[in-house]
PDB file of C-alpha atoms in Angstrom:
ATOM      1  CA  MET A   1     100.220 112.303 111.684  1.00 96.00           C
ATOM      2  CA  LYS A   2     102.076 113.626 108.677  1.00 98.00           C
ATOM      3  CA  CYS A   3     105.111 112.962 107.014  1.00 98.00           C
ATOM      4  CA  VAL A   4     107.706 115.262 105.227  1.00 98.00           C
ATOM      5  CA  ILE A   5     110.044 113.992 102.254  1.00 98.00           C
ATOM      6  CA  LEU A   6     112.641 115.906 101.362  1.00 98.00           C
ATOM      7  CA  ALA A   7     112.522 116.034  97.434  1.00 97.00           C
ATOM      8  CA  GLY A   8     114.250 119.262  96.289  1.00 95.00           C
ATOM      9  CA  GLY A   9     118.022 118.916  96.108  1.00 91.00           C
ATOM     10  CA  ARG A  10     120.108 118.645  92.496  1.00 87.00           C
ATOM     11  CA  GLY A  11     121.427 114.653  93.149  1.00 85.00           C
ATOM     12  CA  THR A  12     124.356 116.014  91.404  1.00 84.00           C
ATOM     13  CA  ARG A  13     126.260 112.168  92.350  1.00 85.00           C
ATOM     14  CA  LEU A  14     123.362 110.834  90.137  1.00 88.00           C
ATOM     15  CA  SER A  15     123.772 113.159  87.391  1.00 86.00           C
ATOM     16  CA  GLU A  16     123.807 110.584  84.691  1.00 86.00           C
ATOM     17  CA  LEU A  17     119.695 110.504  85.392  1.00 87.00           C
ATOM     18  CA  THR A  18     119.081 113.900  87.521  1.00 91.00           C
ATOM     19  CA  ASN A  19     119.837 116.393  84.719  1.00 91.00           C
ATOM     20  CA  LYS A  20     116.371 116.161  83.228  1.00 92.00           C
ATOM     21  CA  ILE A  21     114.216 114.990  86.450  1.00 95.00           C
ATOM     22  CA  PRO A  22     114.629 115.237  90.450  1.00 96.00           C
ATOM     23  CA  LYS A  23     116.253 112.398  92.093  1.00 95.00           C
ATOM     24  CA  PRO A  24     113.251 111.369  93.836  1.00 97.00           C
ATOM     25  CA  MET A  25     111.420 110.973  90.440  1.00 97.00           C
ATOM     26  CA  VAL A  26     114.212 108.373  89.253  1.00 96.00           C
ATOM     27  CA  LYS A  27     112.677 104.940  88.782  1.00 95.00           C
ATOM     28  CA  VAL A  28     113.415 101.955  90.815  1.00 94.00           C
ATOM     29  CA  LYS A  29     111.742  98.720  89.615  1.00 92.00           C
ATOM     30  CA  GLY A  30     109.732 100.631  87.076  1.00 93.00           C
ATOM     31  CA  LYS A  31     108.437 103.292  89.354  1.00 95.00           C
ATOM     32  CA  PRO A  32     109.717 106.468  91.116  1.00 97.00           C
ATOM     33  CA  ILE A  33     111.582 105.862  94.292  1.00 97.00           C
ATOM     34  CA  LEU A  34     108.921 108.311  95.681  1.00 98.00           C
ATOM     35  CA  ILE A  35     106.220 106.250  95.251  1.00 97.00           C
ATOM     36  CA  HIS A  36     107.935 103.448  96.935  1.00 96.00           C
ATOM     37  CA  ILE A  37     108.771 105.651  99.979  1.00 98.00           C
ATOM     38  CA  ILE A  38     104.865 106.982  99.877  1.00 98.00           C
ATOM     39  CA  ASN A  39     103.571 103.290  99.511  1.00 96.00           C
ATOM     40  CA  HIS A  40     105.658 102.384 102.574  1.00 97.00           C
ATOM     41  CA  TYR A  41     104.198 104.863 105.315  1.00 98.00           C
ATOM     42  CA  ARG A  42     100.899 104.064 103.833  1.00 97.00           C
ATOM     43  CA  LYS A  43     101.600 100.586 104.888  1.00 96.00           C
ATOM     44  CA  TYR A  44     101.629 101.623 108.266  1.00 98.00           C
ATOM     45  CA  GLY A  45      98.495 104.105 108.157  1.00 97.00           C
ATOM     46  CA  ILE A  46     100.094 107.402 107.352  1.00 98.00           C
ATOM     47  CA  LYS A  47      98.511 109.032 104.734  1.00 97.00           C
ATOM     48  CA  LYS A  48      99.188 112.978 104.425  1.00 98.00           C
ATOM     49  CA  PHE A  49     102.495 113.870 102.756  1.00 98.00           C
ATOM     50  CA  ILE A  50     104.672 116.890 102.321  1.00 98.00           C
ATOM     51  CA  ILE A  51     106.928 116.962  99.606  1.00 98.00           C
ATOM     52  CA  ALA A  52     109.573 119.254  99.922  1.00 98.00           C
ATOM     53  CA  ALA A  53     110.585 120.123  96.619  1.00 98.00           C
ATOM     54  CA  GLY A  54     113.033 122.759  94.601  1.00 97.00           C
ATOM     55  CA  TYR A  55     115.045 121.011  91.971  1.00 96.00           C
ATOM     56  CA  LYS A  56     112.705 120.870  88.521  1.00 96.00           C
ATOM     57  CA  LYS A  57     109.666 121.083  91.246  1.00 97.00           C
ATOM     58  CA  GLU A  58     107.365 121.172  88.029  1.00 97.00           C
ATOM     59  CA  ILE A  59     107.739 117.405  87.046  1.00 97.00           C
ATOM     60  CA  ILE A  60     106.865 116.162  90.375  1.00 98.00           C
ATOM     61  CA  LYS A  61     103.868 118.255  90.248  1.00 97.00           C
ATOM     62  CA  LYS A  62     102.779 117.345  87.062  1.00 97.00           C
ATOM     63  CA  PHE A  63     103.316 113.803  88.187  1.00 97.00           C
ATOM     64  CA  PHE A  64     100.834 114.199  91.563  1.00 96.00           C
ATOM     65  CA  LYS A  65      98.325 116.006  89.043  1.00 93.00           C
ATOM     66  CA  LYS A  66      97.957 113.022  86.549  1.00 93.00           C
ATOM     67  CA  VAL A  67      98.624 110.087  89.303  1.00 90.00           C
ATOM     68  CA  SER A  68      96.376 109.943  92.318  1.00 87.00           C
ATOM     69  CA  ILE A  69      97.073 107.465  95.203  1.00 92.00           C
ATOM     70  CA  LYS A  70      94.000 106.153  96.888  1.00 90.00           C
ATOM     71  CA  ASN A  71      93.443 107.764 100.174  1.00 92.00           C
ATOM     72  CA  CYS A  72      96.280 109.942 100.271  1.00 96.00           C
ATOM     73  CA  ASP A  73      96.680 113.685 100.517  1.00 96.00           C
ATOM     74  CA  ILE A  74      99.706 114.593  98.820  1.00 97.00           C
ATOM     75  CA  GLN A  75     101.136 118.479  99.005  1.00 97.00           C
ATOM     76  CA  VAL A  76     104.157 119.462  96.722  1.00 98.00           C
ATOM     77  CA  VAL A  77     105.498 122.804  98.345  1.00 98.00           C
ATOM     78  CA  ASN A  78     108.236 124.678  96.512  1.00 98.00           C
ATOM     79  CA  THR A  79     110.608 125.068  99.277  1.00 98.00           C
ATOM     80  CA  GLY A  80     113.347 126.738  96.809  1.00 96.00           C
ATOM     81  CA  ILE A  81     116.424 125.530  94.747  1.00 94.00           C
ATOM     82  CA  HIS A  82     119.029 126.492  97.022  1.00 95.00           C
ATOM     83  CA  THR A  83     117.602 125.342 100.403  1.00 97.00           C
ATOM     84  CA  MET A  84     119.496 123.326 102.670  1.00 97.00           C
ATOM     85  CA  THR A  85     117.760 120.085 104.310  1.00 97.00           C
ATOM     86  CA  GLY A  86     116.869 121.853 107.673  1.00 98.00           C
ATOM     87  CA  GLY A  87     115.688 125.160 105.429  1.00 98.00           C
ATOM     88  CA  ARG A  88     113.460 123.085 103.783  1.00 98.00           C
ATOM     89  CA  ILE A  89     111.584 121.500 106.968  1.00 98.00           C
ATOM     90  CA  LYS A  90     111.591 125.227 108.213  1.00 98.00           C
ATOM     91  CA  ARG A  91     109.851 126.560 105.294  1.00 98.00           C
ATOM     92  CA  LEU A  92     107.015 123.840 105.974  1.00 98.00           C
ATOM     93  CA  LYS A  93     106.465 125.137 109.746  1.00 97.00           C
ATOM     94  CA  LYS A  94     102.935 126.305 108.647  1.00 97.00           C
ATOM     95  CA  TYR A  95     101.845 123.185 107.027  1.00 97.00           C
ATOM     96  CA  LEU A  96     102.572 120.879 109.979  1.00 97.00           C
ATOM     97  CA  LEU A  97     100.240 122.816 112.536  1.00 94.00           C
ATOM     98  CA  ASN A  98     102.403 122.593 115.258  1.00 96.00           C
ATOM     99  CA  LYS A  99     102.132 118.613 115.558  1.00 98.00           C
ATOM    100  CA  THR A 100     104.437 115.825 115.447  1.00 98.00           C
ATOM    101  CA  PHE A 101     105.458 114.569 112.307  1.00 98.00           C
ATOM    102  CA  LEU A 102     107.604 112.274 110.314  1.00 98.00           C
ATOM    103  CA  MET A 103     110.186 112.976 107.993  1.00 98.00           C
ATOM    104  CA  THR A 104     112.436 111.288 105.271  1.00 98.00           C
ATOM    105  CA  TYR A 105     114.666 111.589 102.009  1.00 98.00           C
ATOM    106  CA  GLY A 106     113.408 110.646  98.539  1.00 97.00           C
ATOM    107  CA  ASP A 107     116.354 108.751  97.719  1.00 95.00           C
ATOM    108  CA  GLY A 108     116.396 106.074 100.447  1.00 95.00           C
ATOM    109  CA  LEU A 109     114.351 103.082 100.878  1.00 96.00           C
ATOM    110  CA  SER A 110     113.793 100.774 104.151  1.00 96.00           C
ATOM    111  CA  ASN A 111     111.654  97.933 105.617  1.00 95.00           C
ATOM    112  CA  VAL A 112     111.703 100.038 108.684  1.00 97.00           C
ATOM    113  CA  ASN A 113     108.377  99.552 110.981  1.00 98.00           C
ATOM    114  CA  ILE A 114     107.097 102.888 111.116  1.00 98.00           C
ATOM    115  CA  LYS A 115     104.273 102.231 113.308  1.00 98.00           C
ATOM    116  CA  SER A 116     107.052 100.838 116.072  1.00 98.00           C
ATOM    117  CA  LEU A 117     109.326 104.287 115.277  1.00 98.00           C
ATOM    118  CA  ILE A 118     106.547 106.457 116.275  1.00 98.00           C
ATOM    119  CA  LYS A 119     105.673 103.942 119.165  1.00 98.00           C
ATOM    120  CA  PHE A 120     109.091 104.493 120.293  1.00 98.00           C
ATOM    121  CA  HIS A 121     109.418 108.038 119.561  1.00 98.00           C
ATOM    122  CA  LYS A 122     106.279 108.630 121.684  1.00 97.00           C
ATOM    123  CA  LYS A 123     107.664 106.852 124.770  1.00 97.00           C
ATOM    124  CA  ASN A 124     110.930 108.171 125.098  1.00 96.00           C
ATOM    125  CA  LYS A 125     109.418 111.755 124.965  1.00 96.00           C
ATOM    126  CA  LYS A 126     112.406 113.537 123.190  1.00 97.00           C
ATOM    127  CA  ILE A 127     112.565 116.213 120.623  1.00 98.00           C
ATOM    128  CA  ALA A 128     113.991 113.710 118.034  1.00 98.00           C
ATOM    129  CA  THR A 129     113.991 110.152 117.250  1.00 98.00           C
ATOM    130  CA  LEU A 130     116.190 108.796 114.011  1.00 97.00           C
ATOM    131  CA  THR A 131     116.194 105.338 112.649  1.00 97.00           C
ATOM    132  CA  ALA A 132     119.801 103.841 113.217  1.00 96.00           C
ATOM    133  CA  VAL A 133     121.099 101.588 110.551  1.00 93.00           C
ATOM    134  CA  ARG A 134     124.627  99.897 109.764  1.00 84.00           C
ATOM    135  CA  PRO A 135     125.716 100.251 106.107  1.00 69.00           C
ATOM    136  CA  PRO A 136     128.917 101.217 104.682  1.00 56.00           C
ATOM    137  CA  ALA A 137     131.209 103.995 106.496  1.00 52.00           C
ATOM    138  CA  ARG A 138     130.875 106.862 103.900  1.00 54.00           C
ATOM    139  CA  PHE A 139     127.268 107.831 105.950  1.00 56.00           C
ATOM    140  CA  GLY A 140     127.068 110.201 108.766  1.00 59.00           C
ATOM    141  CA  ALA A 141     128.135 108.598 111.847  1.00 64.00           C
ATOM    142  CA  ILE A 142     126.016 108.509 115.639  1.00 68.00           C
ATOM    143  CA  LYS A 143     126.902 106.918 118.900  1.00 72.00           C
ATOM    144  CA  ILE A 144     124.339 105.461 121.302  1.00 75.00           C
ATOM    145  CA  SER A 145     124.641 105.342 125.070  1.00 79.00           C
ATOM    146  CA  THR A 146     122.962 102.272 126.623  1.00 75.00           C
ATOM    147  CA  LYS A 147     119.829 104.367 126.990  1.00 79.00           C
ATOM    148  CA  LYS A 148     119.580 104.764 123.194  1.00 80.00           C
ATOM    149  CA  THR A 149     120.066 108.389 123.819  1.00 86.00           C
ATOM    150  CA  VAL A 150     122.115 109.672 120.444  1.00 80.00           C
ATOM    151  CA  THR A 151     125.595 110.798 122.477  1.00 75.00           C
ATOM    152  CA  TYR A 152     127.452 111.927 119.429  1.00 71.00           C
ATOM    153  CA  PHE A 153     126.523 113.153 115.665  1.00 73.00           C
ATOM    154  CA  LYS A 154     128.768 113.506 112.717  1.00 68.00           C
ATOM    155  CA  GLU A 155     127.581 114.444 109.386  1.00 65.00           C
ATOM    156  CA  LYS A 156     130.218 111.808 107.750  1.00 59.00           C
ATOM    157  CA  SER A 157     132.705 109.435 108.554  1.00 53.00           C
ATOM    158  CA  ASN A 158     135.556 107.403 106.769  1.00 44.00           C
ATOM    159  CA  LEU A 159     135.661 105.043 109.473  1.00 47.00           C
ATOM    160  CA  ASP A 160     133.315 102.332 110.198  1.00 49.00           C
ATOM    161  CA  GLU A 161     131.825 103.214 113.552  1.00 55.00           C
ATOM    162  CA  GLY A 162     128.949 100.809 113.477  1.00 75.00           C
ATOM    163  CA  TRP A 163     125.666 102.641 113.442  1.00 84.00           C
ATOM    164  CA  VAL A 164     124.679 105.369 111.333  1.00 86.00           C
ATOM    165  CA  ASN A 165     121.736 107.769 110.411  1.00 92.00           C
ATOM    166  CA  GLY A 166     119.363 105.757 108.286  1.00 94.00           C
ATOM    167  CA  GLY A 167     117.035 109.063 107.426  1.00 95.00           C
ATOM    168  CA  PHE A 168     113.471 108.083 108.753  1.00 98.00           C
ATOM    169  CA  PHE A 169     112.862 110.820 111.684  1.00 98.00           C
ATOM    170  CA  VAL A 170     110.462 111.450 114.029  1.00 98.00           C
ATOM    171  CA  PHE A 171     110.408 115.341 114.975  1.00 98.00           C
ATOM    172  CA  GLU A 172     108.377 117.374 117.733  1.00 98.00           C
ATOM    173  CA  PRO A 173     107.783 120.793 116.561  1.00 98.00           C
ATOM    174  CA  LYS A 174     110.237 121.839 119.089  1.00 98.00           C
ATOM    175  CA  LEU A 175     112.732 121.412 116.179  1.00 98.00           C
ATOM    176  CA  PHE A 176     111.815 124.556 114.620  1.00 98.00           C
ATOM    177  CA  ASP A 177     113.680 126.413 117.247  1.00 97.00           C
ATOM    178  CA  PHE A 178     116.981 124.822 116.152  1.00 98.00           C
ATOM    179  CA  ILE A 179     116.452 125.792 112.408  1.00 98.00           C
ATOM    180  CA  LYS A 180     117.816 129.418 111.760  1.00 97.00           C
ATOM    181  CA  ASN A 181     117.393 129.664 107.982  1.00 97.00           C
ATOM    182  CA  ASP A 182     117.728 128.043 104.536  1.00 97.00           C
ATOM    183  CA  LYS A 183     121.140 127.923 104.668  1.00 97.00           C
ATOM    184  CA  THR A 184     120.707 125.434 107.853  1.00 98.00           C
ATOM    185  CA  PHE A 185     121.839 121.798 107.198  1.00 97.00           C
ATOM    186  CA  LEU A 186     119.579 119.672 109.158  1.00 97.00           C
ATOM    187  CA  GLU A 187     122.459 117.135 109.748  1.00 95.00           C
ATOM    188  CA  ARG A 188     124.683 119.719 111.427  1.00 94.00           C
ATOM    189  CA  GLU A 189     123.503 122.221 113.766  1.00 94.00           C
ATOM    190  CA  PRO A 190     120.324 120.995 114.803  1.00 97.00           C
ATOM    191  CA  LEU A 191     121.089 117.462 115.393  1.00 97.00           C
ATOM    192  CA  GLN A 192     123.970 118.051 116.776  1.00 96.00           C
ATOM    193  CA  LYS A 193     122.930 120.245 119.219  1.00 97.00           C
ATOM    194  CA  ILE A 194     119.821 118.137 119.832  1.00 97.00           C
ATOM    195  CA  SER A 195     121.839 115.299 120.556  1.00 96.00           C
ATOM    196  CA  LYS A 196     124.114 117.805 123.382  1.00 96.00           C
ATOM    197  CA  LEU A 197     121.021 118.250 125.070  1.00 96.00           C
ATOM    198  CA  LYS A 198     120.340 114.480 124.967  1.00 96.00           C
ATOM    199  CA  GLN A 199     117.181 115.198 123.134  1.00 97.00           C
ATOM    200  CA  LEU A 200     118.061 112.919 119.950  1.00 97.00           C
ATOM    201  CA  TYR A 201     116.731 108.959 120.437  1.00 97.00           C
ATOM    202  CA  ALA A 202     118.000 106.403 118.088  1.00 96.00           C
ATOM    203  CA  PHE A 203     115.730 103.709 116.964  1.00 97.00           C
ATOM    204  CA  LYS A 204     118.076 100.828 115.946  1.00 95.00           C
ATOM    205  CA  HIS A 205     116.997  98.941 112.477  1.00 95.00           C
ATOM    206  CA  THR A 206     118.857  95.966 111.154  1.00 91.00           C
ATOM    207  CA  GLY A 207     116.526  95.256 108.434  1.00 92.00           C
ATOM    208  CA  PHE A 208     116.645  96.438 104.775  1.00 93.00           C
ATOM    209  CA  TRP A 209     117.645  99.780 104.088  1.00 94.00           C
ATOM    210  CA  GLN A 210     119.334 101.332 101.270  1.00 92.00           C
ATOM    211  CA  CYS A 211     120.147 105.064  99.572  1.00 92.00           C
ATOM    212  CA  MET A 212     120.219 105.911  96.109  1.00 93.00           C
ATOM    213  CA  ASP A 213     123.198 108.605  95.933  1.00 89.00           C
ATOM    214  CA  THR A 214     125.036 107.123  92.657  1.00 91.00           C
ATOM    215  CA  LEU A 215     124.061 105.027  89.859  1.00 92.00           C
ATOM    216  CA  ARG A 216     125.819 102.121  91.481  1.00 91.00           C
ATOM    217  CA  ASP A 217     123.503 102.595  94.542  1.00 91.00           C
ATOM    218  CA  LYS A 218     120.567 102.625  92.115  1.00 93.00           C
ATOM    219  CA  GLU A 219     121.522  99.423  90.800  1.00 91.00           C
ATOM    220  CA  LEU A 220     122.492  97.918  94.447  1.00 90.00           C
ATOM    221  CA  LEU A 221     118.848  99.229  95.270  1.00 92.00           C
ATOM    222  CA  GLU A 222     116.882  97.453  92.684  1.00 92.00           C
ATOM    223  CA  LYS A 223     118.700  93.988  93.283  1.00 90.00           C
ATOM    224  CA  LYS A 224     118.020  94.243  97.040  1.00 90.00           C
ATOM    225  CA  LEU A 225     114.475  94.743  95.928  1.00 90.00           C
ATOM    226  CA  ARG A 226     114.481  91.871  93.846  1.00 87.00           C
ATOM    227  CA  LYS A 227     115.701  89.708  96.769  1.00 83.00           C
ATOM    228  CA  LEU A 228     112.789  91.211  98.832  1.00 82.00           C
ATOM    229  CA  LYS A 229     110.124  90.613  96.439  1.00 68.00           C
ATOM    230  CA  ASN A 230     106.900  91.715  98.036  1.00 52.00           C
ATOM    231  CA  GLU A 231     108.275  93.473 100.898  1.00 51.00           C
ATOM    232  CA  MET A 232     108.146  96.773  99.093  1.00 50.00           C
TER     233      MET A 232
END
């Protein structure tokens, strides 16, 4: 199974560091967060990665020409500088060969069990599965029914509504039918429509999760990783 990592955004909220490098290349504990993400998936046997690059894509390409990761096939694909999250995925359709695939963002870490996530997705046979976490309230809010279908999806919320989108997904190729073009945000029309069709399931994760939107987030992430020690 292939894993798509979205790594093309400008990372403007972390501009102190992203003026010169793309956000997934920002170092956390001495190495790019992108490498931490790849290594986590590798623990669960995932060996094929497609990095959806855009902003300062050449830096990511040069990095992987110099650095090889054992037993890993890593493709860095230019998905455009101004392309939105859904559009980036749409551009990768030909690389995914009409098969189930994993997807995550290039700016968040977690100790979510990828093997259990995939098993959960296959069991429920839906178009999409997201990993639901419980971070601060400024993230996209979701509501989960007793049957674990996502009955409500909202990009962001100012209220603490409990579970939110943690960014570790499993998708079926049917997802592409819900993405129009480069301007499509995955987190808006596609996931909202899929949730209305009761085709979006939530895999609840109560363990470690932290994104890296701002410099403060980066500092918090490093503190959490120091506590976790060998988990990441």
